[in-house]
PDB file of N, CA, C and O in Angstrom:
ATOM      1  N   ILE L   1      62.153-120.765   8.171  1.00 43.00           N
ATOM      2  CA  ILE L   1      62.408-122.010   8.760  1.00 43.00           C
ATOM      3  C   ILE L   1      63.316-122.617   7.593  1.00 43.00           C
ATOM      4  O   ILE L   1      63.454-122.140   6.746  1.00 43.00           O
ATOM      5  N   GLY L   2      64.270-123.590   8.229  1.00 50.00           N
ATOM      6  CA  GLY L   2      64.792-124.004   7.882  1.00 50.00           C
ATOM      7  C   GLY L   2      64.445-125.846   6.747  1.00 50.00           C
ATOM      8  O   GLY L   2      63.797-126.163   7.272  1.00 50.00           O
ATOM      9  N   LEU L   3      63.840-125.442   5.218  1.00 58.00           N
ATOM     10  CA  LEU L   3      63.708-126.009   4.790  1.00 58.00           C
ATOM     11  C   LEU L   3      64.987-127.207   3.852  1.00 58.00           C
ATOM     12  O   LEU L   3      65.261-126.663   3.327  1.00 58.00           O
ATOM     13  N   ASN L   4      64.927-128.746   3.645  1.00 77.00           N
ATOM     14  CA  ASN L   4      66.036-129.364   2.928  1.00 77.00           C
ATOM     15  C   ASN L   4      65.598-129.815   1.648  1.00 77.00           C
ATOM     16  O   ASN L   4      64.047-130.139   1.847  1.00 77.00           O
ATOM     17  N   SER L   5      66.674-130.528   1.000  1.00 85.00           N
ATOM     18  CA  SER L   5      65.591-131.236  -0.037  1.00 85.00           C
ATOM     19  C   SER L   5      67.321-132.511  -0.288  1.00 85.00           C
ATOM     20  O   SER L   5      68.697-131.845  -0.136  1.00 85.00           O
ATOM     21  N   TRP L   6      67.533-133.712  -0.936  1.00 86.00           N
ATOM     22  CA  TRP L   6      68.342-134.121  -0.972  1.00 86.00           C
ATOM     23  C   TRP L   6      68.128-135.358  -1.632  1.00 86.00           C
ATOM     24  O   TRP L   6      66.897-135.110  -1.983  1.00 86.00           O
ATOM     25  N   ALA L   7      68.845-135.546  -2.387  1.00 90.00           N
ATOM     26  CA  ALA L   7      69.001-136.289  -3.685  1.00 90.00           C
ATOM     27  C   ALA L   7      70.162-137.623  -3.651  1.00 90.00           C
ATOM     28  O   ALA L   7      71.365-137.646  -3.394  1.00 90.00           O
ATOM     29  N   SER L   8      70.104-139.307  -3.629  1.00 93.00           N
ATOM     30  CA  SER L   8      70.869-139.734  -4.190  1.00 93.00           C
ATOM     31  C   SER L   8      70.867-139.893  -5.415  1.00 93.00           C
ATOM     32  O   SER L   8      69.724-141.239  -5.852  1.00 93.00           O
ATOM     33  N   PHE L   9      71.888-140.799  -6.024  1.00 95.00           N
ATOM     34  CA  PHE L   9      72.205-141.461  -7.636  1.00 95.00           C
ATOM     35  C   PHE L   9      73.406-142.827  -7.231  1.00 95.00           C
ATOM     36  O   PHE L   9      73.116-142.761  -6.401  1.00 95.00           O
ATOM     37  N   ALA L  10      72.372-143.612  -7.745  1.00 96.00           N
ATOM     38  CA  ALA L  10      73.427-144.708  -7.791  1.00 96.00           C
ATOM     39  C   ALA L  10      73.533-145.314  -9.194  1.00 96.00           C
ATOM     40  O   ALA L  10      72.152-145.135 -10.215  1.00 96.00           O
ATOM     41  N   GLY L  11      74.511-146.082  -9.695  1.00 96.00           N
ATOM     42  CA  GLY L  11      74.143-146.469 -11.033  1.00 96.00           C
ATOM     43  C   GLY L  11      75.181-146.697 -12.252  1.00 96.00           C
ATOM     44  O   GLY L  11      76.296-145.385 -12.022  1.00 96.00           O
ATOM     45  N   LYS L  12      75.044-146.035 -13.052  1.00 96.00           N
ATOM     46  CA  LYS L  12      76.094-146.187 -13.827  1.00 96.00           C
ATOM     47  C   LYS L  12      75.316-144.623 -15.168  1.00 96.00           C
ATOM     48  O   LYS L  12      73.945-144.437 -15.084  1.00 96.00           O
ATOM     49  N   GLN L  13      76.183-143.680 -15.138  1.00 95.00           N
ATOM     50  CA  GLN L  13      75.716-142.442 -16.118  1.00 95.00           C
ATOM     51  C   GLN L  13      74.467-142.620 -16.677  1.00 95.00           C
ATOM     52  O   GLN L  13      73.544-141.798 -17.341  1.00 95.00           O
ATOM     53  N   ASP L  14      75.277-143.803 -17.970  1.00 96.00           N
ATOM     54  CA  ASP L  14      73.568-143.697 -18.684  1.00 96.00           C
ATOM     55  C   ASP L  14      72.449-144.679 -17.885  1.00 96.00           C
ATOM     56  O   ASP L  14      71.136-144.645 -19.192  1.00 96.00           O
ATOM     57  N   ALA L  15      72.827-145.588 -16.971  1.00 97.00           N
ATOM     58  CA  ALA L  15      71.510-146.018 -16.808  1.00 97.00           C
ATOM     59  C   ALA L  15      71.826-145.590 -14.742  1.00 97.00           C
ATOM     60  O   ALA L  15      71.861-146.280 -14.161  1.00 97.00           O
ATOM     61  N   ALA L  16      71.177-144.541 -14.653  1.00 97.00           N
ATOM     62  CA  ALA L  16      70.963-144.248 -13.276  1.00 97.00           C
ATOM     63  C   ALA L  16      69.783-144.387 -12.104  1.00 97.00           C
ATOM     64  O   ALA L  16      68.543-144.672 -13.124  1.00 97.00           O
ATOM     65  N   HIS L  17      69.680-143.951 -11.552  1.00 97.00           N
ATOM     66  CA  HIS L  17      68.587-144.362  -9.838  1.00 97.00           C
ATOM     67  C   HIS L  17      68.704-142.467  -9.220  1.00 97.00           C
ATOM     68  O   HIS L  17      70.062-142.705  -8.732  1.00 97.00           O
ATOM     69  N   ILE L  18      67.237-141.625  -9.147  1.00 97.00           N
ATOM     70  CA  ILE L  18      67.935-140.864  -8.263  1.00 97.00           C
ATOM     71  C   ILE L  18      66.719-140.883  -7.207  1.00 97.00           C
ATOM     72  O   ILE L  18      65.475-141.596  -7.189  1.00 97.00           O
ATOM     73  N   ALA L  19      66.759-141.563  -5.899  1.00 96.00           N
ATOM     74  CA  ALA L  19      65.665-140.729  -5.148  1.00 96.00           C
ATOM     75  C   ALA L  19      65.772-140.415  -4.020  1.00 96.00           C
ATOM     76  O   ALA L  19      67.223-139.705  -3.977  1.00 96.00           O
ATOM     77  N   GLY L  20      65.160-139.544  -3.514  1.00 94.00           N
ATOM     78  CA  GLY L  20      65.341-138.357  -2.296  1.00 94.00           C
ATOM     79  C   GLY L  20      64.071-138.122  -1.932  1.00 94.00           C
ATOM     80  O   GLY L  20      62.890-138.746  -1.934  1.00 94.00           O
ATOM     81  N   ASP L  21      63.659-136.615  -0.783  1.00 93.00           N
ATOM     82  CA  ASP L  21      63.066-135.833  -0.488  1.00 93.00           C
ATOM     83  C   ASP L  21      63.489-135.214  -0.239  1.00 93.00           C
ATOM     84  O   ASP L  21      64.250-134.018  -0.078  1.00 93.00           O
ATOM     85  N   MET L  22      62.163-134.057  -0.600  1.00 93.00           N
ATOM     86  CA  MET L  22      62.530-132.541  -0.364  1.00 93.00           C
ATOM     87  C   MET L  22      61.331-132.449   0.511  1.00 93.00           C
ATOM     88  O   MET L  22      60.038-133.184   0.341  1.00 93.00           O
ATOM     89  N   ALA L  23      61.539-130.822   1.245  1.00 92.00           N
ATOM     90  CA  ALA L  23      60.417-130.351   2.559  1.00 92.00           C
ATOM     91  C   ALA L  23      60.046-129.452   1.797  1.00 92.00           C
ATOM     92  O   ALA L  23      60.897-128.728   1.235  1.00 92.00           O
ATOM     93  N   MET L  24      58.980-128.986   2.020  1.00 92.00           N
ATOM     94  CA  MET L  24      58.230-127.535   1.116  1.00 92.00           C
ATOM     95  C   MET L  24      56.715-126.926   1.726  1.00 92.00           C
ATOM     96  O   MET L  24      56.424-127.044   2.484  1.00 92.00           O
ATOM     97  N   LEU L  25      56.770-126.134   1.815  1.00 92.00           N
ATOM     98  CA  LEU L  25      55.847-125.179   2.273  1.00 92.00           C
ATOM     99  C   LEU L  25      54.230-125.933   1.388  1.00 92.00           C
ATOM    100  O   LEU L  25      54.151-125.911  -0.199  1.00 92.00           O
ATOM    101  N   GLU L  26      53.378-125.605   2.244  1.00 91.00           N
ATOM    102  CA  GLU L  26      51.980-126.080   1.645  1.00 91.00           C
ATOM    103  C   GLU L  26      51.493-125.599   0.362  1.00 91.00           C
ATOM    104  O   GLU L  26      51.493-126.311  -0.454  1.00 91.00           O
ATOM    105  N   GLY L  27      52.027-124.485   0.251  1.00 93.00           N
ATOM    106  CA  GLY L  27      51.431-123.852  -1.377  1.00 93.00           C
ATOM    107  C   GLY L  27      52.720-124.491  -2.358  1.00 93.00           C
ATOM    108  O   GLY L  27      52.141-123.604  -3.938  1.00 93.00           O
ATOM    109  N   GLU L  28      53.439-125.090  -2.579  1.00 94.00           N
ATOM    110  CA  GLU L  28      54.591-125.549  -3.319  1.00 94.00           C
ATOM    111  C   GLU L  28      54.240-126.811  -3.938  1.00 94.00           C
ATOM    112  O   GLU L  28      54.592-127.140  -5.181  1.00 94.00           O
ATOM    113  N   VAL L  29      53.741-127.417  -2.847  1.00 96.00           N
ATOM    114  CA  VAL L  29      53.265-128.917  -3.940  1.00 96.00           C
ATOM    115  C   VAL L  29      53.136-129.246  -5.043  1.00 96.00           C
ATOM    116  O   VAL L  29      53.683-130.067  -5.545  1.00 96.00           O
ATOM    117  N   ASN L  30      52.113-128.354  -5.256  1.00 97.00           N
ATOM    118  CA  ASN L  30      51.514-128.949  -6.859  1.00 97.00           C
ATOM    119  C   ASN L  30      52.352-128.667  -8.026  1.00 97.00           C
ATOM    120  O   ASN L  30      52.620-129.431  -9.221  1.00 97.00           O
ATOM    121  N   ALA L  31      53.370-127.116  -7.840  1.00 97.00           N
ATOM    122  CA  ALA L  31      54.117-126.849  -8.723  1.00 97.00           C
ATOM    123  C   ALA L  31      55.647-128.425  -8.999  1.00 97.00           C
ATOM    124  O   ALA L  31      56.400-128.250  -9.649  1.00 97.00           O
ATOM    125  N   VAL L  32      55.782-128.041  -7.737  1.00 96.00           N
ATOM    126  CA  VAL L  32      56.900-128.921  -7.521  1.00 96.00           C
ATOM    127  C   VAL L  32      56.668-130.816  -8.142  1.00 96.00           C
ATOM    128  O   VAL L  32      57.076-131.558  -9.108  1.00 96.00           O
ATOM    129  N   VAL L  33      55.756-131.208  -7.493  1.00 97.00           N
ATOM    130  CA  VAL L  33      54.527-132.777  -8.668  1.00 97.00           C
ATOM    131  C   VAL L  33      54.706-132.431  -9.619  1.00 97.00           C
ATOM    132  O   VAL L  33      55.402-133.298 -10.308  1.00 97.00           O
ATOM    133  N   ARG L  34      54.543-131.480 -10.582  1.00 98.00           N
ATOM    134  CA  ARG L  34      54.367-130.889 -11.850  1.00 98.00           C
ATOM    135  C   ARG L  34      55.625-131.317 -12.103  1.00 98.00           C
ATOM    136  O   ARG L  34      55.550-132.186 -13.337  1.00 98.00           O
ATOM    137  N   ALA L  35      56.699-130.509 -11.533  1.00 97.00           N
ATOM    138  CA  ALA L  35      58.095-130.367 -12.053  1.00 97.00           C
ATOM    139  C   ALA L  35      58.901-131.893 -12.869  1.00 97.00           C
ATOM    140  O   ALA L  35      59.444-132.568 -13.070  1.00 97.00           O
ATOM    141  N   LEU L  36      58.732-132.122 -11.577  1.00 97.00           N
ATOM    142  CA  LEU L  36      58.972-133.628 -10.605  1.00 97.00           C
ATOM    143  C   LEU L  36      58.118-135.171 -12.053  1.00 97.00           C
ATOM    144  O   LEU L  36      59.577-135.607 -12.783  1.00 97.00           O
ATOM    145  N   ARG L  37      57.195-134.477 -12.329  1.00 97.00           N
ATOM    146  CA  ARG L  37      56.598-135.573 -13.592  1.00 97.00           C
ATOM    147  C   ARG L  37      56.517-134.899 -14.797  1.00 97.00           C
ATOM    148  O   ARG L  37      56.879-135.915 -15.338  1.00 97.00           O
ATOM    149  N   ASP L  38      57.302-134.089 -14.932  1.00 97.00           N
ATOM    150  CA  ASP L  38      57.381-134.020 -15.762  1.00 97.00           C
ATOM    151  C   ASP L  38      58.616-134.026 -16.525  1.00 97.00           C
ATOM    152  O   ASP L  38      59.086-134.562 -17.961  1.00 97.00           O
ATOM    153  N   HIS L  39      59.479-134.220 -16.007  1.00 97.00           N
ATOM    154  CA  HIS L  39      60.792-135.610 -15.794  1.00 97.00           C
ATOM    155  C   HIS L  39      60.842-136.341 -15.770  1.00 97.00           C
ATOM    156  O   HIS L  39      62.550-137.060 -15.198  1.00 97.00           O
ATOM    157  N   ASN L  40      59.529-137.754 -15.993  1.00 96.00           N
ATOM    158  CA  ASN L  40      59.464-138.590 -15.863  1.00 96.00           C
ATOM    159  C   ASN L  40      59.944-139.067 -14.389  1.00 96.00           C
ATOM    160  O   ASN L  40      60.679-140.404 -14.421  1.00 96.00           O
ATOM    161  N   LEU L  41      60.117-138.338 -13.092  1.00 97.00           N
ATOM    162  CA  LEU L  41      60.329-138.869 -11.604  1.00 97.00           C
ATOM    163  C   LEU L  41      58.802-138.813 -11.186  1.00 97.00           C
ATOM    164  O   LEU L  41      58.283-138.069 -11.250  1.00 97.00           O
ATOM    165  N   GLU L  42      58.845-140.201  -9.885  1.00 97.00           N
ATOM    166  CA  GLU L  42      57.715-140.611  -9.743  1.00 97.00           C
ATOM    167  C   GLU L  42      58.097-139.859  -8.284  1.00 97.00           C
ATOM    168  O   GLU L  42      58.617-139.560  -7.776  1.00 97.00           O
ATOM    169  N   VAL L  43      56.424-139.496  -7.611  1.00 97.00           N
ATOM    170  CA  VAL L  43      56.298-139.124  -6.275  1.00 97.00           C
ATOM    171  C   VAL L  43      55.868-140.322  -5.779  1.00 97.00           C
ATOM    172  O   VAL L  43      54.822-141.264  -6.200  1.00 97.00           O
ATOM    173  N   VAL L  44      56.924-141.219  -4.785  1.00 97.00           N
ATOM    174  CA  VAL L  44      56.453-142.255  -3.850  1.00 97.00           C
ATOM    175  C   VAL L  44      55.531-141.997  -2.985  1.00 97.00           C
ATOM    176  O   VAL L  44      54.894-142.939  -2.238  1.00 97.00           O
ATOM    177  N   ALA L  45      55.875-140.460  -2.282  1.00 97.00           N
ATOM    178  CA  ALA L  45      55.228-140.561  -0.897  1.00 97.00           C
ATOM    179  C   ALA L  45      54.484-139.005  -1.227  1.00 97.00           C
ATOM    180  O   ALA L  45      55.962-137.959  -1.065  1.00 97.00           O
ATOM    181  N   LEU L  46      54.068-137.826  -0.480  1.00 96.00           N
ATOM    182  CA  LEU L  46      53.304-136.804   0.160  1.00 96.00           C
ATOM    183  C   LEU L  46      52.879-136.998   1.665  1.00 96.00           C
ATOM    184  O   LEU L  46      51.696-137.668   2.055  1.00 96.00           O
ATOM    185  N   HIS L  47      53.221-136.020   2.859  1.00 94.00           N
ATOM    186  CA  HIS L  47      52.633-136.586   3.714  1.00 94.00           C
ATOM    187  C   HIS L  47      53.434-135.389   4.889  1.00 94.00           C
ATOM    188  O   HIS L  47      54.574-134.275   4.387  1.00 94.00           O
ATOM    189  N   HIS L  48      52.921-135.134   6.192  1.00 90.00           N
ATOM    190  CA  HIS L  48      53.712-134.366   6.931  1.00 90.00           C
ATOM    191  C   HIS L  48      53.741-134.807   8.300  1.00 90.00           C
ATOM    192  O   HIS L  48      53.086-136.290   8.558  1.00 90.00           O
ATOM    193  N   HIS L  49      54.734-134.340   9.145  1.00 87.00           N
ATOM    194  CA  HIS L  49      54.728-134.993  10.486  1.00 87.00           C
ATOM    195  C   HIS L  49      54.025-134.396  11.241  1.00 87.00           C
ATOM    196  O   HIS L  49      54.611-134.701  13.049  1.00 87.00           O
ATOM    197  N   MET L  50      53.665-133.293  11.611  1.00 84.00           N
ATOM    198  CA  MET L  50      53.653-131.703  12.538  1.00 84.00           C
ATOM    199  C   MET L  50      52.029-131.933  12.614  1.00 84.00           C
ATOM    200  O   MET L  50      51.219-132.166  11.383  1.00 84.00           O
ATOM    201  N   LEU L  51      51.757-131.603  14.041  1.00 87.00           N
ATOM    202  CA  LEU L  51      50.492-131.582  13.796  1.00 87.00           C
ATOM    203  C   LEU L  51      50.174-129.884  13.852  1.00 87.00           C
ATOM    204  O   LEU L  51      50.336-128.875  15.184  1.00 87.00           O
ATOM    205  N   SER L  52      48.940-129.540  13.031  1.00 88.00           N
ATOM    206  CA  SER L  52      49.020-127.956  13.290  1.00 88.00           C
ATOM    207  C   SER L  52      50.060-126.611  13.934  1.00 88.00           C
ATOM    208  O   SER L  52      50.009-125.554  13.975  1.00 88.00           O
ATOM    209  N   GLU L  53      51.306-127.461  12.665  1.00 87.00           N
ATOM    210  CA  GLU L  53      52.492-126.358  12.887  1.00 87.00           C
ATOM    211  C   GLU L  53      51.573-125.583  11.673  1.00 87.00           C
ATOM    212  O   GLU L  53      50.635-125.539  10.825  1.00 87.00           O
ATOM    213  N   GLN L  54      52.386-123.991  11.939  1.00 90.00           N
ATOM    214  CA  GLN L  54      52.154-122.873  10.878  1.00 90.00           C
ATOM    215  C   GLN L  54      53.323-122.453  10.866  1.00 90.00           C
ATOM    216  O   GLN L  54      53.923-122.048  11.757  1.00 90.00           O
ATOM    217  N   PRO L  55      54.335-121.963   9.425  1.00 89.00           N
ATOM    218  CA  PRO L  55      53.331-122.424   7.732  1.00 89.00           C
ATOM    219  C   PRO L  55      53.432-124.574   7.592  1.00 89.00           C
ATOM    220  O   PRO L  55      54.185-124.868   8.237  1.00 89.00           O
ATOM    221  N   ARG L  56      52.242-125.263   7.262  1.00 90.00           N
ATOM    222  CA  ARG L  56      52.351-126.024   7.355  1.00 90.00           C
ATOM    223  C   ARG L  56      53.335-126.780   6.272  1.00 90.00           C
ATOM    224  O   ARG L  56      54.191-126.219   5.183  1.00 90.00           O
ATOM    225  N   THR L  57      54.104-127.690   6.849  1.00 90.00           N
ATOM    226  CA  THR L  57      55.634-128.687   5.980  1.00 90.00           C
ATOM    227  C   THR L  57      55.091-129.289   5.611  1.00 90.00           C
ATOM    228  O   THR L  57      54.727-130.359   6.161  1.00 90.00           O
ATOM    229  N   ILE L  58      55.482-129.503   3.703  1.00 93.00           N
ATOM    230  CA  ILE L  58      54.785-130.824   3.505  1.00 93.00           C
ATOM    231  C   ILE L  58      56.167-131.871   3.023  1.00 93.00           C
ATOM    232  O   ILE L  58      57.241-131.187   2.477  1.00 93.00           O
ATOM    233  N   PHE L  59      55.760-132.809   3.123  1.00 94.00           N
ATOM    234  CA  PHE L  59      57.189-133.933   2.803  1.00 94.00           C
ATOM    235  C   PHE L  59      56.919-134.625   1.525  1.00 94.00           C
ATOM    236  O   PHE L  59      55.484-135.238   1.844  1.00 94.00           O
ATOM    237  N   LEU L  60      58.360-134.327   0.305  1.00 96.00           N
ATOM    238  CA  LEU L  60      57.421-135.092  -0.653  1.00 96.00           C
ATOM    239  C   LEU L  60      58.987-136.390  -1.010  1.00 96.00           C
ATOM    240  O   LEU L  60      60.214-135.814  -1.460  1.00 96.00           O
ATOM    241  N   HIS L  61      58.224-137.793  -1.393  1.00 97.00           N
ATOM    242  CA  HIS L  61      59.522-138.447  -1.629  1.00 97.00           C
ATOM    243  C   HIS L  61      59.247-138.928  -3.463  1.00 97.00           C
ATOM    244  O   HIS L  61      58.032-139.450  -3.443  1.00 97.00           O
ATOM    245  N   TYR L  62      60.805-138.732  -3.874  1.00 97.00           N
ATOM    246  CA  TYR L  62      60.210-139.117  -5.019  1.00 97.00           C
ATOM    247  C   TYR L  62      61.243-140.604  -5.653  1.00 97.00           C
ATOM    248  O   TYR L  62      62.264-140.472  -4.583  1.00 97.00           O
ATOM    249  N   TYR L  63      61.124-140.899  -6.795  1.00 98.00           N
ATOM    250  CA  TYR L  63      62.852-141.706  -6.956  1.00 98.00           C
ATOM    251  C   TYR L  63      62.292-141.528  -9.182  1.00 98.00           C
ATOM    252  O   TYR L  63      61.097-141.424  -9.744  1.00 98.00           O
ATOM    253  N   GLY L  64      63.412-142.006  -9.484  1.00 97.00           N
ATOM    254  CA  GLY L  64      63.817-141.869 -10.621  1.00 97.00           C
ATOM    255  C   GLY L  64      64.704-143.147 -11.178  1.00 97.00           C
ATOM    256  O   GLY L  64      65.262-142.934 -10.590  1.00 97.00           O
ATOM    257  N   ARG L  65      64.233-143.303 -12.832  1.00 98.00           N
ATOM    258  CA  ARG L  65      65.426-144.117 -13.147  1.00 98.00           C
ATOM    259  C   ARG L  65      65.543-143.672 -14.593  1.00 98.00           C
ATOM    260  O   ARG L  65      64.953-143.226 -15.467  1.00 98.00           O
ATOM    261  N   GLY L  66      66.834-143.716 -15.477  1.00 97.00           N
ATOM    262  CA  GLY L  66      67.020-143.129 -16.431  1.00 97.00           C
ATOM    263  C   GLY L  66      68.684-142.719 -16.378  1.00 97.00           C
ATOM    264  O   GLY L  66      69.149-142.770 -15.440  1.00 97.00           O
ATOM    265  N   PRO L  67      68.808-141.371 -17.810  1.00 97.00           N
ATOM    266  CA  PRO L  67      70.321-141.391 -17.332  1.00 97.00           C
ATOM    267  C   PRO L  67      70.765-140.359 -16.407  1.00 97.00           C
ATOM    268  O   PRO L  67      69.588-139.626 -16.083  1.00 97.00           O
ATOM    269  N   ALA L  68      71.887-139.838 -15.922  1.00 97.00           N
ATOM    270  CA  ALA L  68      71.899-139.485 -14.668  1.00 97.00           C
ATOM    271  C   ALA L  68      71.712-137.575 -14.804  1.00 97.00           C
ATOM    272  O   ALA L  68      71.066-137.146 -14.313  1.00 97.00           O
ATOM    273  N   THR L  69      72.123-137.511 -15.726  1.00 97.00           N
ATOM    274  CA  THR L  69      71.420-136.014 -16.610  1.00 97.00           C
ATOM    275  C   THR L  69      70.223-135.421 -16.553  1.00 97.00           C
ATOM    276  O   THR L  69      69.838-134.551 -16.592  1.00 97.00           O
ATOM    277  N   GLU L  70      70.026-136.551 -16.969  1.00 97.00           N
ATOM    278  CA  GLU L  70      68.405-136.080 -17.294  1.00 97.00           C
ATOM    279  C   GLU L  70      67.580-136.453 -16.084  1.00 97.00           C
ATOM    280  O   GLU L  70      66.344-135.300 -15.176  1.00 97.00           O
ATOM    281  N   LEU L  71      68.147-137.249 -15.017  1.00 97.00           N
ATOM    282  CA  LEU L  71      67.279-137.276 -13.636  1.00 97.00           C
ATOM    283  C   LEU L  71      67.652-135.993 -12.390  1.00 97.00           C
ATOM    284  O   LEU L  71      67.339-135.705 -11.917  1.00 97.00           O
ATOM    285  N   ALA L  72      69.015-135.194 -12.957  1.00 96.00           N
ATOM    286  CA  ALA L  72      69.700-134.767 -12.379  1.00 96.00           C
ATOM    287  C   ALA L  72      68.455-133.583 -12.952  1.00 96.00           C
ATOM    288  O   ALA L  72      68.054-131.898 -12.086  1.00 96.00           O
ATOM    289  N   LYS L  73      68.075-132.883 -13.732  1.00 97.00           N
ATOM    290  CA  LYS L  73      67.654-131.589 -14.634  1.00 97.00           C
ATOM    291  C   LYS L  73      66.240-131.947 -13.737  1.00 97.00           C
ATOM    292  O   LYS L  73      65.972-130.877 -13.508  1.00 97.00           O
ATOM    293  N   GLY L  74      65.811-133.030 -13.699  1.00 96.00           N
ATOM    294  CA  GLY L  74      64.269-133.245 -12.982  1.00 96.00           C
ATOM    295  C   GLY L  74      64.629-132.817 -11.887  1.00 96.00           C
ATOM    296  O   GLY L  74      63.928-132.121 -11.226  1.00 96.00           O
ATOM    297  N   PHE L  75      65.443-133.314 -10.848  1.00 95.00           N
ATOM    298  CA  PHE L  75      65.745-132.750  -9.654  1.00 95.00           C
ATOM    299  C   PHE L  75      65.848-130.931  -9.123  1.00 95.00           C
ATOM    300  O   PHE L  75      64.957-130.384  -8.709  1.00 95.00           O
ATOM    301  N   ARG L  76      66.331-130.782 -10.463  1.00 95.00           N
ATOM    302  CA  ARG L  76      66.542-129.028 -10.067  1.00 95.00           C
ATOM    303  C   ARG L  76      65.267-128.238 -10.635  1.00 95.00           C
ATOM    304  O   ARG L  76      64.992-127.782  -9.921  1.00 95.00           O
ATOM    305  N   ALA L  77      64.633-128.961 -11.686  1.00 96.00           N
ATOM    306  CA  ALA L  77      63.519-128.350 -11.938  1.00 96.00           C
ATOM    307  C   ALA L  77      62.522-127.893 -11.057  1.00 96.00           C
ATOM    308  O   ALA L  77      61.581-127.047 -10.609  1.00 96.00           O
ATOM    309  N   ALA L  78      62.416-129.171  -9.895  1.00 95.00           N
ATOM    310  CA  ALA L  78      61.734-129.568  -8.674  1.00 95.00           C
ATOM    311  C   ALA L  78      62.244-128.060  -7.724  1.00 95.00           C
ATOM    312  O   ALA L  78      61.912-127.401  -6.698  1.00 95.00           O
ATOM    313  N   LEU L  79      63.353-128.092  -7.656  1.00 92.00           N
ATOM    314  CA  LEU L  79      64.118-127.540  -6.393  1.00 92.00           C
ATOM    315  C   LEU L  79      63.717-126.025  -7.135  1.00 92.00           C
ATOM    316  O   LEU L  79      63.735-124.517  -6.041  1.00 92.00           O
ATOM    317  N   ASP L  80      63.515-125.307  -8.215  1.00 93.00           N
ATOM    318  CA  ASP L  80      63.468-123.917  -8.799  1.00 93.00           C
ATOM    319  C   ASP L  80      62.498-124.248  -8.373  1.00 93.00           C
ATOM    320  O   ASP L  80      61.965-122.447  -8.834  1.00 93.00           O
ATOM    321  N   GLN L  81      61.436-124.936  -8.195  1.00 91.00           N
ATOM    322  CA  GLN L  81      59.963-124.568  -7.407  1.00 91.00           C
ATOM    323  C   GLN L  81      59.290-123.932  -6.556  1.00 91.00           C
ATOM    324  O   GLN L  81      59.388-123.059  -5.833  1.00 91.00           O
TER     325      GLN L  81
END
């Protein structure tokens, strides 16, 4: 299945914002949440859009503020999960 993720950056190099979402399989959620939180990115929503789909696809929305390079590292750590 095609799953996707995206990130949007705004602000300045040393004072940036990141927001985006990730689509993942149900079994990947805890590791992705942990990776985001370990890098000071906040999970703002966790949900699904379909009923009874297999495999279950979970959507996670996140947000963070800080140096752009640190935000990017957090996003990459979540993608690596």
